Amino acid sequence: MLDKTGIAKRIAKEVQDGYYVNLGIGIPTLVANYVRDDIEVEFQSENGVLGMGPFPFEGEEDADIINAGKQTITTLPGASFFDSAMSFSMIRGQHVDLTILGAMEVAENGDIANWKIPGKMVKGMGGAMDLVASAENIIVAMMHTNRAGESKLLKKCSLPLTGVGCVKKIVTNLAVIEVTDKGFKLLERAPGVSVEDIKKATEGHLIIEGDIPEMDI
Amino acid sequence: MILKTVNSVSDALEGVQDNMTFMLGGFGLSGIPENAIAELVKRNVKGVTCISNNAGVDDFGLGLLLQKKQIKKMVSSYVGENDEFERQMLSGELDVELIPQGTLAERCRAAQAGFPAIFTPAGFGTEVAEGKETREFDGKMYVLEHAFKADFAFVKAWKGDAAGNLIFKGTARNFNPCMAGAAKITVAEVEELVPVGELDPNQIHIPGIFVQRIFQGEKYEKRIEQRTVR
């Protein structure tokens, strides 16, 4: 079974040379730490920066340079700043190659819910609805089950949706799964996890074809 | 040369009244119009609707207006960092409309650019699209979203000149350029106001035509919300 860092490491392998990538808050943010250093990738943050670098050294924080999580950041050579409308032109206009975000639930048809739990404090969707409605290539990073042990890969989302039919791939602590027309297709198992374990933790329709290889992290 | 300079934040907010709709630039606490907000608090304008990506924190940014119960309605994409906000929202004192961040930006830009509405894919099939017109283009579904209508836009830039030309710095740019010219009156505050001719026309982010009043802010705290270091 993977921890959050393991999920980030596995997703990092999906990032290809020349990609512009938008990372959500949480596990997705960690992905930047594990991208191969022999490829060129630029990270976009929807508050208006392309070419995000690491966090600043102490004493070099700048209130005018932050990421979408409102954390102080730095920029790399070749970076650019822009306004919010242009930022979402990059996203809506499908100029961003890969979007990685967290989720509370994903349905077997690719629906995603990640912004609202009715009855609890609603903080808002931020840029998530724009991202999922437009991106061609969306990977969800999440735990396979919630704290109560219930599956987060469902036949149908129970929470209010963020977007419909948009998720293409899911990487969890247990598995790598592709969302197909026919349901969740199991691609890889996490180290030490059996197909049976994944079946038990998946409520939606799980497609298992042939031998399922263990992830190479 | 058409000059936009006003002498004080007080002059800049001339005409501000109860129950108006304001646009306020900023993302989190970055690039917020600190001086205009302080003046709105001082004037104790009530019943206002604020279009702003976030709602500040308890003791800074729009949180200052929330503390004094000056805000009737917030139109935002993310409002998570504010206890007083949560209390007022849950008690029903505060009306909150949450909309996708890109839609917020584009509804501002539509107002600025003279479009009555735009079609966006964001929110289709979700509760955000409920009751709204939808339409298919090339096999994909879109939601009709209307341009905002606001009385004042309060924007903050790094540098500006007396003609109202603006230059922003870093990610403090965010919604500010989208809101300039998107309301009946745009008030720009800057960290440094320079005489006409000092800014390179090639470097202007927002031309002065979008700005009615400009002033240099008395001071900027520029508080950092999430100080994160290596």
XYZ file of C-alpha atoms in Angstrom:
447
model
C 0.000 0.000 0.000
C 1.205 3.503 -0.788
C 1.291 6.559 1.448
C 0.608 10.034 0.105
C 4.213 10.436 -0.991
C 3.992 7.119 -2.851
C 0.882 8.301 -4.702
C 2.715 11.500 -5.670
C 5.739 9.493 -6.872
C 3.568 7.235 -9.051
C 1.713 10.210 -10.565
C 5.014 11.959 -11.259
C 5.716 9.179 -13.793
C 2.711 10.369 -15.831
C 4.315 13.766 -16.344
C 5.990 13.935 -19.749
C 8.601 16.147 -21.356
C 7.147 19.450 -22.547
C 4.051 19.323 -20.350
C 2.417 22.350 -18.774
C 0.896 21.020 -15.559
C -1.618 22.376 -13.042
C -1.362 20.849 -9.579
C -4.177 20.976 -7.044
C -3.776 21.363 -3.308
C -2.767 18.361 -1.124
C -1.167 15.227 -2.601
C -0.974 16.811 -6.107
C 1.336 19.550 -4.782
C 3.840 16.837 -3.779
C 4.069 15.582 -7.369
C 6.392 18.467 -8.309
C 9.047 17.012 -5.989
C 9.273 13.718 -7.892
C 9.178 14.665 -11.569
C 12.260 13.321 -13.419
C 14.883 16.000 -13.710
C 15.878 15.106 -17.263
C 12.607 16.449 -18.706
C 11.267 19.985 -19.113
C 7.982 20.674 -17.320
C 6.328 23.949 -16.300
C 3.912 24.226 -13.417
C 0.955 26.586 -13.702
C -0.839 28.018 -10.707
C -4.285 29.413 -11.475
C -3.759 32.580 -9.451
C -1.488 33.721 -12.273
C 1.962 32.181 -12.631
C 3.593 29.792 -15.049
C 7.039 28.463 -14.218
C 6.596 28.012 -10.484
C 9.700 27.101 -8.540
C 10.246 25.753 -5.027
C 9.324 27.518 -1.798
C 11.611 30.467 -0.980
C 14.418 30.370 1.554
C 13.573 31.995 4.859
C 13.813 35.768 4.567
C 13.119 35.703 0.815
C 9.325 35.355 1.019
C 7.449 37.867 -1.138
C 3.780 38.684 -0.395
C 3.341 39.381 -4.119
C 4.462 35.910 -5.244
C 2.196 33.111 -4.049
C 0.556 29.928 -5.381
C -3.131 28.993 -5.475
C -2.826 27.648 -1.925
C -1.712 31.169 -0.913
C 1.748 29.829 -0.029
C 4.832 31.909 -0.764
C 6.714 30.514 -3.766
C 9.568 31.353 -6.121
C 9.703 31.394 -9.906
C 12.140 29.721 -12.287
C 13.904 31.323 -15.280
C 11.359 31.742 -18.078
C 8.439 32.194 -15.691
C 5.571 34.575 -16.398
C 2.801 36.295 -14.453
C -0.670 37.032 -15.817
C -4.171 37.950 -14.710
C -6.932 35.551 -13.671
C -8.816 35.733 -16.979
C -5.685 34.797 -18.916
C -4.916 32.069 -16.409
C -8.269 30.445 -17.058
C -7.838 31.004 -20.799
C -4.869 28.646 -20.460
C -7.045 26.152 -18.592
C -10.350 26.488 -20.467
C -8.558 26.822 -23.792
C -6.824 23.460 -23.164
C -3.305 24.845 -23.281
C -2.501 23.123 -19.992
C -1.542 19.501 -20.765
C -2.194 17.802 -17.445
C -4.316 18.554 -14.399
C -3.742 16.656 -11.175
C -6.239 17.111 -8.372
C -7.690 15.492 -5.290
C -11.234 14.160 -4.908
C -13.728 13.043 -2.296
C -15.508 10.742 -4.773
C -15.102 9.590 -8.371
C -17.816 7.696 -10.254
C -17.274 4.918 -12.790
C -18.390 7.295 -15.584
C -15.694 9.849 -14.641
C -17.860 12.214 -12.587
C -15.949 13.881 -9.769
C -17.043 15.406 -6.446
C -14.449 17.355 -4.498
C -15.860 20.675 -3.316
C -18.830 20.361 -1.039
C -20.193 18.212 1.773
C -23.809 19.267 2.396
C -24.388 20.307 5.996
C -20.721 21.122 6.541
C -18.942 24.402 5.953
C -18.724 25.054 2.240
C -15.505 26.772 1.297
C -16.046 26.921 -2.432
C -14.839 25.289 -5.606
C -12.032 27.722 -6.389
C -10.769 26.823 -9.851
C -11.678 23.118 -9.682
C -14.834 23.355 -11.812
C -13.029 25.245 -14.571
C -10.174 22.736 -14.483
C -12.284 19.591 -14.666
C -14.689 20.997 -17.263
C -11.901 21.760 -19.702
C -8.831 19.625 -19.177
C -8.361 16.732 -21.605
C -6.053 14.922 -19.247
C -7.136 14.751 -15.623
C -5.527 12.505 -13.020
C -7.104 12.207 -9.596
C -4.842 11.623 -6.598
C -6.659 10.274 -3.575
C -6.939 7.530 -0.980
C -9.017 4.570 -2.219
C -11.354 4.709 0.777
C -12.482 7.422 3.185
C -11.778 7.539 6.916
C -14.804 5.352 7.583
C -13.316 2.735 5.239
C -15.929 3.355 2.537
C -14.976 3.274 -1.127
C -14.393 6.587 -2.888
C -14.642 4.891 -6.302
C -18.384 4.658 -6.751
C -21.087 3.687 -9.219
C -22.462 7.197 -8.778
C -21.202 10.128 -6.706
C -23.287 10.881 -3.615
C -21.818 14.359 -3.064
C -22.538 17.449 -5.197
C -20.544 17.192 -8.417
C -17.595 19.295 -9.459
C -17.713 18.041 -13.042
C -19.260 15.324 -15.185
C -17.530 12.516 -17.094
C -14.130 14.145 -16.916
C -11.700 11.992 -14.894
C -9.411 9.834 -17.040
C -7.114 8.225 -14.495
C -7.042 7.669 -10.739
C -4.006 6.899 -8.615
C -4.792 5.767 -5.078
C -2.909 4.136 -2.221
C -4.034 0.774 -3.661
C -4.120 1.050 -7.440
C -3.813 2.842 -10.752
C -7.171 2.874 -12.489
C -8.267 4.121 -15.895
C -11.798 5.435 -16.311
C -13.289 3.839 -19.443
C -16.724 3.818 -21.098
C -17.382 0.534 -19.320
C -16.165 1.490 -15.836
C -12.987 1.485 -13.732
C -10.248 -0.507 -15.477
C -7.564 -1.769 -13.122
C -4.106 -1.082 -14.551
C -1.683 -1.570 -11.663
C -1.597 -2.721 -8.044
C 0.311 -0.931 -5.296
C 3.161 -2.961 -3.783
C 1.807 -5.663 -1.477
C -1.817 -5.108 -2.524
C -3.828 -7.923 -4.127
C -6.481 -7.638 -6.825
C -8.900 -8.959 -4.225
C -8.030 -6.062 -1.855
C -8.750 -3.577 -4.637
C -12.027 -5.284 -5.553
C -13.178 -5.062 -1.938
C -12.311 -1.357 -1.739
C -14.014 -0.434 -5.028
C -17.790 0.040 -5.078
C -18.039 0.960 -8.763
C -17.688 -1.529 -11.607
C -14.071 -2.759 -11.695
C -12.752 -4.259 -14.913
C -9.921 -6.768 -14.429
C -8.278 -8.121 -17.560
C -5.367 -10.552 -17.386
C -2.540 -10.263 -14.903
C -2.411 -6.926 -13.116
C 1.190 -5.806 -12.679
C 2.563 -4.242 -9.526
C 3.381 -0.535 -9.752
C 6.932 0.450 -10.493
C 7.624 3.459 -8.277
C -3.531 64.445 -20.971
C -6.535 63.301 -18.985
C -5.526 63.178 -15.359
C -7.075 60.724 -12.915
C -5.242 61.573 -9.723
C -7.266 62.240 -6.586
C -5.693 63.597 -3.419
C -6.795 61.017 -0.913
C -8.523 57.703 -0.453
C -11.464 59.720 0.862
C -11.777 61.576 -2.461
C -11.308 58.298 -4.323
C -14.378 56.816 -2.645
C -16.613 59.834 -3.263
C -20.109 58.594 -4.141
C -19.863 55.266 -2.334
C -23.215 54.471 -0.706
C -25.025 51.774 1.248
C -26.373 48.777 -0.736
C -23.963 49.203 -3.639
C -22.109 46.405 -5.445
C -18.312 46.488 -5.346
C -15.649 44.499 -7.167
C -12.441 44.058 -5.212
C -9.233 42.671 -6.687
C -6.919 40.253 -4.918
C -6.249 36.546 -4.456
C -6.194 35.633 -0.794
C -4.522 38.670 0.724
C -2.254 39.222 -2.267
C -3.008 42.310 -4.343
C -6.014 43.467 -2.323
C -6.929 47.178 -2.282
C -5.937 47.649 1.359
C -6.525 51.395 1.499
C -9.952 51.319 -0.158
C -11.013 48.558 2.244
C -9.832 50.610 5.236
C -11.842 53.577 3.953
C -14.967 51.432 3.448
C -14.610 50.291 7.071
C -14.154 53.900 8.230
C -17.214 55.080 6.307
C -19.223 52.164 7.678
C -20.992 51.601 4.355
C -23.673 48.954 4.932
C -25.531 46.315 2.969
C -22.915 45.976 0.268
C -22.432 43.157 -2.214
C -18.776 42.257 -2.746
C -17.511 40.471 -5.834
C -14.125 39.171 -4.778
C -12.386 35.832 -5.245
C -11.934 35.434 -1.474
C -13.271 37.047 1.685
C -10.048 37.881 3.516
C -9.140 36.548 6.955
C -10.739 37.437 10.281
C -8.732 40.593 10.909
C -7.538 41.639 7.456
C -8.857 42.262 3.967
C -12.612 41.906 3.549
C -12.683 40.263 6.979
C -12.581 43.808 8.344
C -15.901 44.618 6.650
C -17.386 41.310 7.782
C -16.484 42.076 11.403
C -18.584 45.228 11.209
C -21.383 43.408 9.386
C -21.140 45.736 6.412
C -21.461 42.990 3.799
C -24.871 41.688 2.735
C -23.666 39.348 0.019
C -20.387 37.829 -1.152
C -19.799 36.535 -4.671
C -16.614 34.447 -4.491
C -14.980 31.201 -5.562
C -13.307 30.261 -2.268
C -13.981 31.575 1.213
C -12.279 29.147 3.545
C -10.025 31.115 5.875
C -12.421 33.152 7.949
C -14.310 32.175 11.150
C -16.541 35.249 11.229
C -17.489 34.605 7.613
C -18.489 31.050 8.500
C -20.539 32.212 11.487
C -22.455 34.813 9.455
C -22.997 32.412 6.581
C -24.318 29.595 8.779
C -26.581 31.973 10.734
C -28.036 33.317 7.489
C -26.865 36.906 8.085
C -24.645 36.728 5.032
C -25.735 35.666 1.569
C -22.998 33.786 -0.313
C -22.872 32.933 -4.004
C -20.031 30.553 -4.827
C -18.995 30.411 -8.473
C -16.071 28.834 -10.335
C -12.933 30.961 -10.265
C -12.578 31.173 -14.040
C -16.240 32.137 -14.338
C -15.699 34.902 -11.785
C -12.781 36.248 -13.825
C -14.652 36.034 -17.094
C -17.850 37.659 -15.750
C -15.639 40.597 -14.742
C -13.901 40.620 -18.093
C -17.234 40.414 -19.934
C -18.396 43.545 -18.085
C -15.124 45.263 -18.958
C -15.264 44.203 -22.599
C -18.939 44.861 -23.341
C -20.194 41.297 -23.524
C -23.582 40.774 -21.826
C -22.789 37.131 -21.122
C -20.430 34.290 -21.945
C -20.697 30.533 -22.369
C -18.388 28.432 -20.216
C -18.063 24.674 -19.753
C -17.309 25.177 -16.035
C -20.056 23.908 -13.763
C -22.104 22.132 -16.411
C -23.965 19.221 -14.808
C -23.395 20.626 -11.313
C -25.562 22.717 -8.992
C -23.763 25.842 -10.256
C -25.616 25.451 -13.561
C -29.066 24.955 -12.000
C -31.634 27.338 -13.485
C -29.174 28.628 -16.061
C -29.399 28.390 -19.826
C -27.167 25.689 -21.302
C -26.202 25.112 -24.902
C -24.265 22.613 -26.964
C -21.395 23.710 -29.193
C -19.537 21.063 -31.210
C -20.795 18.268 -29.001
C -19.837 19.850 -25.678
C -22.181 21.507 -23.171
C -21.783 25.061 -21.904
C -23.484 27.263 -19.294
C -24.560 30.854 -19.951
C -23.081 33.222 -17.361
C -23.895 36.932 -17.258
C -21.509 39.864 -17.021
C -21.364 41.407 -13.563
C -22.907 44.798 -12.904
C -21.060 46.766 -10.248
C -21.011 50.352 -8.990
C -17.337 50.511 -8.041
C -14.282 48.404 -8.820
C -11.444 48.744 -6.308
C -8.176 47.554 -7.785
C -4.615 47.611 -6.539
C -1.483 47.877 -8.681
C 2.231 48.163 -7.989
C 2.902 51.325 -9.987
C 0.645 53.779 -11.701
C 0.801 57.208 -13.250
C -1.463 60.233 -13.146
C -3.097 59.109 -16.403
C -4.338 55.978 -14.639
C -1.966 53.572 -16.386
C -1.209 50.546 -14.206
C 1.607 48.030 -13.776
C 1.195 45.024 -11.506
C 3.760 42.914 -9.702
C 3.920 39.131 -9.434
C 0.761 37.219 -8.610
C -0.662 40.329 -6.939
C -2.010 40.994 -10.436
C -4.721 38.256 -10.300
C -8.258 39.695 -10.652
C -7.228 43.362 -10.634
C -6.797 43.780 -14.422
C -10.104 41.944 -15.056
C -12.002 44.313 -12.775
C -10.501 47.589 -14.044
C -13.180 49.173 -16.204
C -15.742 46.506 -15.289
C -17.746 48.759 -12.934
C -19.296 52.218 -13.338
C -16.308 53.739 -11.529
C -12.886 52.121 -11.179
C -10.687 53.288 -8.332
C -7.058 52.227 -8.583
C -4.673 52.424 -5.664
C -0.950 51.980 -6.183
C 2.161 51.556 -4.081
C 3.941 54.157 -6.167
C 2.268 56.932 -8.146
C 4.579 58.531 -10.703
C 4.197 61.558 -12.995
C 2.918 61.033 -16.514
C 5.730 60.015 -18.864
C 7.736 58.004 -16.361
C 6.199 54.640 -17.192
C 7.274 52.941 -20.415
C 4.130 52.580 -22.592
C 5.382 49.125 -23.599
C 5.206 47.947 -20.003
C 1.659 49.107 -19.138
C -0.631 46.229 -18.121
C -3.853 48.267 -17.888
C -4.266 51.510 -19.857
C -5.646 54.501 -17.987
C -8.880 54.525 -20.003
C -10.166 51.789 -17.669
C -9.462 53.847 -14.540
C -11.457 56.872 -13.306
C -9.553 57.668 -10.110
C -6.043 56.838 -8.943
C -4.181 57.467 -5.700
C -1.080 56.296 -3.891
C -1.962 54.197 -0.857
C -0.776 55.635 2.432
C 0.700 52.314 3.522
C 0.670 48.639 2.557
C 0.896 45.869 5.110
C 0.935 43.172 2.382
C 0.287 40.413 4.874
C 1.340 36.863 3.910
C -1.397 34.278 4.482
C 0.660 31.081 4.247
C 4.319 31.821 4.834
C 6.041 28.734 3.446
C 9.805 28.282 3.169
C 12.203 25.574 2.016
